[in-house]
Coordinates of C-alpha atoms in Angstrom, one line a residue:
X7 CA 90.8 91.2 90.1
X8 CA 92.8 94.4 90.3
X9 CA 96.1 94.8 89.1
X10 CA 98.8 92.3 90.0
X11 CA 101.8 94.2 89.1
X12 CA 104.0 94.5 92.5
X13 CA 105.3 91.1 94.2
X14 CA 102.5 88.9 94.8
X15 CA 102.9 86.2 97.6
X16 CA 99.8 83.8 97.3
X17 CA 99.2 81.4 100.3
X18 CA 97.9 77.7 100.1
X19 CA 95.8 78.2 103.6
X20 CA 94.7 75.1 104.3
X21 CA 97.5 73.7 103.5
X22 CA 99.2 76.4 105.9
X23 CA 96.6 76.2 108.9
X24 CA 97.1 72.0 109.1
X25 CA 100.4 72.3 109.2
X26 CA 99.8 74.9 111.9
X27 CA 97.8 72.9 113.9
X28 CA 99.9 70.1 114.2
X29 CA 102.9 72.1 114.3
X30 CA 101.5 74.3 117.9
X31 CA 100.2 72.9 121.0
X32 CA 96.6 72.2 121.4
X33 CA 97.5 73.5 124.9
X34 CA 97.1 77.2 123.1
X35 CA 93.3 78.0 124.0
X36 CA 90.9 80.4 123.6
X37 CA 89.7 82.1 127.3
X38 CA 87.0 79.2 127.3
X39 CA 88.9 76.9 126.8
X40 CA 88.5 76.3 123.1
X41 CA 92.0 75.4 120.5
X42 CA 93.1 77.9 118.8
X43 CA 96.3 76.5 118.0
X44 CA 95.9 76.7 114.2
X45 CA 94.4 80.0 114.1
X46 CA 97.6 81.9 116.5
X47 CA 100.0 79.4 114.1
X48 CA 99.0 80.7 110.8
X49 CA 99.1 84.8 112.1
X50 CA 102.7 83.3 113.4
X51 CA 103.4 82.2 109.8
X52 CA 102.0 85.8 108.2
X53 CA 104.0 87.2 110.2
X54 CA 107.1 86.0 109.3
X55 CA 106.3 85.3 105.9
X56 CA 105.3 89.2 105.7
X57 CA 108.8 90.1 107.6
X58 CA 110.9 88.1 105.6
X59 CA 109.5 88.6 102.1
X60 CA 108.0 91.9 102.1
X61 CA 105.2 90.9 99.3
X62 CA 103.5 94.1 98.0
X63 CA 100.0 92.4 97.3
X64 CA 98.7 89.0 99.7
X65 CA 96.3 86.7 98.8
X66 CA 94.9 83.8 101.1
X67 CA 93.8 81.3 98.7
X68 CA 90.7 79.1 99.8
X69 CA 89.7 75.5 98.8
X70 CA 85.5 76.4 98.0
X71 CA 85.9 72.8 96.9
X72 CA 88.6 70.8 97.9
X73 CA 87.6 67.8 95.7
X74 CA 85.8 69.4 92.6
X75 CA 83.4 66.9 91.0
X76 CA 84.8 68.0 87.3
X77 CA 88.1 65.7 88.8
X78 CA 86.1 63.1 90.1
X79 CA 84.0 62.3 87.2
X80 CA 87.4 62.1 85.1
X81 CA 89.5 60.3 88.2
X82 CA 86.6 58.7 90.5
X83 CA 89.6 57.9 92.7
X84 CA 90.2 61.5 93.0
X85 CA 91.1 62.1 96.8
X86 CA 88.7 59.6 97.5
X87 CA 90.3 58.4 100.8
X88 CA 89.8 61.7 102.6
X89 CA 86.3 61.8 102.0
X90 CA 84.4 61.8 105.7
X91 CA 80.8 62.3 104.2
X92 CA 79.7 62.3 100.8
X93 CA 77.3 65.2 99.5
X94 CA 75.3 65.3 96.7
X95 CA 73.9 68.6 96.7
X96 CA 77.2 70.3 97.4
X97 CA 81.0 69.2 98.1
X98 CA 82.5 66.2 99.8
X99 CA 82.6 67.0 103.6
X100 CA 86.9 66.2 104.1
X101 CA 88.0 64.1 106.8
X102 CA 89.4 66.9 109.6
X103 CA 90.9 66.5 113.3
X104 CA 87.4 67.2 115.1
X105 CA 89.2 70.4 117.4
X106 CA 90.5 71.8 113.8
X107 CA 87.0 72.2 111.9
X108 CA 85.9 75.0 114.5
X109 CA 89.1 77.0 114.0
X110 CA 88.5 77.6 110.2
X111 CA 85.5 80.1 110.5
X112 CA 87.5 82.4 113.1
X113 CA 90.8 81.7 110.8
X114 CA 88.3 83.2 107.8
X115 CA 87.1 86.1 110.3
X116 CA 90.0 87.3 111.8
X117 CA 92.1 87.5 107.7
X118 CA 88.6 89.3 107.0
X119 CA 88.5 92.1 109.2
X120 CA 92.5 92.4 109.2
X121 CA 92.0 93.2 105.1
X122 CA 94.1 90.4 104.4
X123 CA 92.4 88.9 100.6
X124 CA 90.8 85.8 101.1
X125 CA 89.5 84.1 97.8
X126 CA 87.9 80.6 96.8
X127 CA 85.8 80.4 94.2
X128 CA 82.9 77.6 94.0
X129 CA 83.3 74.2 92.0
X130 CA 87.6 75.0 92.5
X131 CA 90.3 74.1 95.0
X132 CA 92.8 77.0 96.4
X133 CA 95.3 75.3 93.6
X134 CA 93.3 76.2 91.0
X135 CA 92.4 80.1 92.5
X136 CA 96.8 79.9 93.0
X137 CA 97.5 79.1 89.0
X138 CA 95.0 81.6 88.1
X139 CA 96.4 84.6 90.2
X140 CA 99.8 83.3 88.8
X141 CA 98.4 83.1 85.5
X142 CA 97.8 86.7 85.3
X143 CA 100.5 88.2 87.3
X144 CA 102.8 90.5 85.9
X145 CA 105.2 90.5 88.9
X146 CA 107.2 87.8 90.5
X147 CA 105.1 86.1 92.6
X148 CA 105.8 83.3 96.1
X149 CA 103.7 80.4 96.3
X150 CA 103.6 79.5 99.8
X151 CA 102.7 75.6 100.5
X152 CA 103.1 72.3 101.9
X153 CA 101.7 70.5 98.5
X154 CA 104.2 69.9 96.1
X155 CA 101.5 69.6 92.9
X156 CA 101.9 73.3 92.9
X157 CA 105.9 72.6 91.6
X158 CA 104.6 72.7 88.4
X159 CA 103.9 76.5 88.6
X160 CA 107.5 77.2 89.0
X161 CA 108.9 79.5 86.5
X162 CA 112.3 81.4 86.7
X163 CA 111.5 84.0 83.3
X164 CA 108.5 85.2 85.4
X165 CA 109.7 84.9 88.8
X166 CA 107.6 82.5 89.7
X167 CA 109.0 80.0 93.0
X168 CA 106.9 78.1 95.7
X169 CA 108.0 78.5 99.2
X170 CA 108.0 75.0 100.9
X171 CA 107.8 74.8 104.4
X172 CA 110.2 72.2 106.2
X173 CA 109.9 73.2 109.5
X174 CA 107.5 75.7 110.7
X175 CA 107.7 78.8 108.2
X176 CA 111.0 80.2 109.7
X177 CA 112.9 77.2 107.4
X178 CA 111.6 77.5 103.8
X179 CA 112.7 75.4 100.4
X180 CA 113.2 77.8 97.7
X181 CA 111.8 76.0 94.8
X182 CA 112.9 77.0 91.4
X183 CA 113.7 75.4 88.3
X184 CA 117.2 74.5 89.2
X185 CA 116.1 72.9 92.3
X186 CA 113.6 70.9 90.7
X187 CA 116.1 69.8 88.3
X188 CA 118.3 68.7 90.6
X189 CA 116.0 67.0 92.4
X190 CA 113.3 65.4 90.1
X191 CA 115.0 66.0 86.3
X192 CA 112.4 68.3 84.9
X193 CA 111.3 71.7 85.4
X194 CA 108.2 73.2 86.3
X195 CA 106.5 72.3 83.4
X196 CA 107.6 69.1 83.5
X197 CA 106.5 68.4 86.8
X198 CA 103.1 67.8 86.1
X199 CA 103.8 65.1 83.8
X200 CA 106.0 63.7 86.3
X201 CA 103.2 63.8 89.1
X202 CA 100.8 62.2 86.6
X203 CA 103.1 59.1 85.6
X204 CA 104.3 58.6 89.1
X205 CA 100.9 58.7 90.6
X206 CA 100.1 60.4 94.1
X207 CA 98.4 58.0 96.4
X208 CA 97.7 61.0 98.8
X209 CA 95.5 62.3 96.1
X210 CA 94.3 59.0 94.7
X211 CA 96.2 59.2 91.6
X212 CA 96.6 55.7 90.3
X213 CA 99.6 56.7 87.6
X214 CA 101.4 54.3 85.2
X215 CA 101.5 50.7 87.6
X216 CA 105.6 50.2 87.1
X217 CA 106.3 53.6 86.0
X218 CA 107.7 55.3 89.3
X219 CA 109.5 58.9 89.9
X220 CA 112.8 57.6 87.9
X221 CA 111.9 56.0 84.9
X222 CA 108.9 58.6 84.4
X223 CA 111.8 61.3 84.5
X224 CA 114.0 59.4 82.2
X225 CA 111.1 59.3 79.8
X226 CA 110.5 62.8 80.4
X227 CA 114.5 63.3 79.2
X228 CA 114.0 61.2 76.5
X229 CA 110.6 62.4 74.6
X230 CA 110.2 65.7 76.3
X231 CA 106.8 65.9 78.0
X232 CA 104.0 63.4 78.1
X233 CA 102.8 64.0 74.4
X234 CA 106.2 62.4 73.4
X235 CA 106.4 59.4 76.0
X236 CA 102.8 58.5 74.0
X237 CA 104.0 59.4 70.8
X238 CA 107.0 57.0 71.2
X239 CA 104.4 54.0 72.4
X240 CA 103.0 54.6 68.7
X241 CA 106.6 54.4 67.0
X242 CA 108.3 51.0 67.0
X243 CA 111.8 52.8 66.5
X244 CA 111.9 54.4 69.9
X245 CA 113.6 54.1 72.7
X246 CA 111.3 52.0 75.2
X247 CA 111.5 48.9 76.9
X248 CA 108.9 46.0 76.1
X249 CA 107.5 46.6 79.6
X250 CA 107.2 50.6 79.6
X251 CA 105.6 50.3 76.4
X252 CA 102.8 47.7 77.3
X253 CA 102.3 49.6 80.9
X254 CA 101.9 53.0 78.6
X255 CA 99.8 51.3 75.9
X256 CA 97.6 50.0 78.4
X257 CA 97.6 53.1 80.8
X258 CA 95.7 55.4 77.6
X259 CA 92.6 55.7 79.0
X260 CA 94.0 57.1 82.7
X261 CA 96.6 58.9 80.4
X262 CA 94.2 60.9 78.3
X263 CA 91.9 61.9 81.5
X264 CA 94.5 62.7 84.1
X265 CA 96.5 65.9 82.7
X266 CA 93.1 67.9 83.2
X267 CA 92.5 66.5 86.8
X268 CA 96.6 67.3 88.0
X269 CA 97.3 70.3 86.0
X270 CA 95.7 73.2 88.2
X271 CA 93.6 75.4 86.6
X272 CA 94.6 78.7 85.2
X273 CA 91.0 80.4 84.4
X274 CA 89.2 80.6 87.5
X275 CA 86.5 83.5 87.2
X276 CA 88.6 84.9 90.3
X277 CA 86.4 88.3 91.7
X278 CA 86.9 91.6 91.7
X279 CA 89.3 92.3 95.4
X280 CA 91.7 94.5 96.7
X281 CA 94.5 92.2 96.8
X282 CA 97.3 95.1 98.4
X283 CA 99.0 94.2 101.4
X284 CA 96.9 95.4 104.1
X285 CA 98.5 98.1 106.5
X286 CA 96.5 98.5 109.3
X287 CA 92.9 96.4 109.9
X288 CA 90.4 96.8 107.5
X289 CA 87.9 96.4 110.4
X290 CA 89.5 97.4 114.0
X291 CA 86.1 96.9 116.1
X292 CA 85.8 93.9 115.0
X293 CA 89.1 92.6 115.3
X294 CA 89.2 94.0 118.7
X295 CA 85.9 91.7 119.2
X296 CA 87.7 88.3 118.0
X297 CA 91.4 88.9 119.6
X298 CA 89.4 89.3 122.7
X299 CA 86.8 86.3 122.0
X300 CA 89.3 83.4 121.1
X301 CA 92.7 85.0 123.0
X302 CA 94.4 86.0 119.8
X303 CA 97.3 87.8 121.9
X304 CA 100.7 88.2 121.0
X305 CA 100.3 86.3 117.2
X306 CA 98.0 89.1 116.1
X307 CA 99.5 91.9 117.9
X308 CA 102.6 90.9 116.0
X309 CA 101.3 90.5 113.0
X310 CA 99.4 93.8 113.4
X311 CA 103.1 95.7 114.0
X312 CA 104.4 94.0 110.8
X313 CA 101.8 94.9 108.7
X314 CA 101.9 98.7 109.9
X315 CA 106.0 98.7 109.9

């Protein structure tokens, strides 16, 4: 990987191209009559993400793996539900709305031959391939996503927030560490120790049964990350209920599994790209070719202007 020195603004794209797809009409079709509401919906969301934050370098982070088996051999739960078609000689085929599969390869064209850095890396998901670009960056960097286990990469002495979307990308939470300590009790650290207690059913994270969002943050407060809360089970003098200490004592084996399965990875052999904000297309002919093919219009016209401005 080259240099990450300027502001880096890394997106979550699948997480970003579902939530354009629900989010536009399936009424916006190619000329043969094909959707293409998630592909014109995320250039919409470059766009404006490029307008209003001016990053210097861009990354669209891929899932190569959305459900890596390293996390289901620890967790066989792992994400288990959205699991359309198991595969044993490669990943887990995802359960996807039938008209959004077909968008995916012209989404990974048309970011191709714009310039735009697209980058998943076998065996990881595009959480992992985030922590490790935020791992080595030297610059601030914006997290762009609609998955809140990345909360945990938030870190104000590097300049480190996520950008959540709550309606479209024109509304956007800034997530930092006063936010999340307003809101959940811990910082970004803390959060994935929080996420692990809790549980996340839409990941198939079982958590502490009876240990929910409040009383893992409490704990949290009291013994200062999950090293302490299972510390505290081994000391009769602290501070824990009857109850919490059973459901914690009894919890070990989950407990000593699940901080490598929610804590996303920060040493993903990432490869060697030009990561720079892109100011005209890398590949005009061929972008030509596909705005023409699947009726890219306005939302890459716009996008084109943006990125030239």
């Amino acid at each position: 990987m080259r240099g990450v020195t300027g502001r880096l603004m890394l997106l979550d794209t699948a997480s970003l191209y579902f939530r354009a797809y629900f989010g536009v009409p399936d009424s916006v079709k190619a000329p043969d009559g094909t959707p293409v509401n998630a592909v014109r919906g995320l250039l919409d969301f470059i766009d404006r993400l490029v307008k209003d934050h001016r990053p210097e370098q861009l990354v669209a982070c891929m899932d190569a793996d959305w459900r890596p088996k390293w996390r289901v051999d620890l967790i066989p739960s792992y994400k288990a539900h959205r699991v359309a078609e198991e595969r044993p000689a490669g990943p887990d085929e995802e359960e996807v709305p039938d008209t959004l599969s077909p968008q995916v390869p012209v989404i990974e064209a048309v970011l191709d031959a714009l310039g735009i850095a697209r980058v998943g890396v076998a065996g990881y998901e595009a959480d992992d391939v985030i922590g490790t670009f935020t791992a080595r960056a030297t610059g601030p960097v914006d997290i762009v996503t609609g998955d809140r286990d990345l909360y945990q990469l938030v870190d104000d002495a590097r300049g480190v927030r996520v950008l959540y979307p709550l309606k479209g990308v024109g509304t956007l939470q800034t997530t930092d560490e006063a936010w999340l300590r307003e809101k959940y009790g811990v910082d970004g650290r803390g959060y994935a120790d929080l996420a692990l207690l809790r549980g996340d059913p839409s990941d198939g994270l079982p958590g502490v049964p009876g240990i929910g969002e409040k009383t893992a943050a409490k704990l949290l407060a009291e013994f200062g990350d999950l090293a302490g809360i299972m510390a505290a089970v081994d000391d009769p003098g602290a501070k824990l209920t009857p109850s919490q200490r059973k459901r914690l004592d009894e919890a070990r084996p989950y407990v000593a599994v699940a901080p490598k399965v929610v804590r996303v990875a920060g040493d993903v052999p990432l490869p060697d790209v030009d990561i720079s904000l892109p100011h005209g297309p890398r590949d005009g002919a061929t972008l030509e070719g596909l705005a023409e093919r699947w009726g890219l219009g306005g939302s890459l016209q716009r996008l084109l202007l943006t990125l030239g401005a």
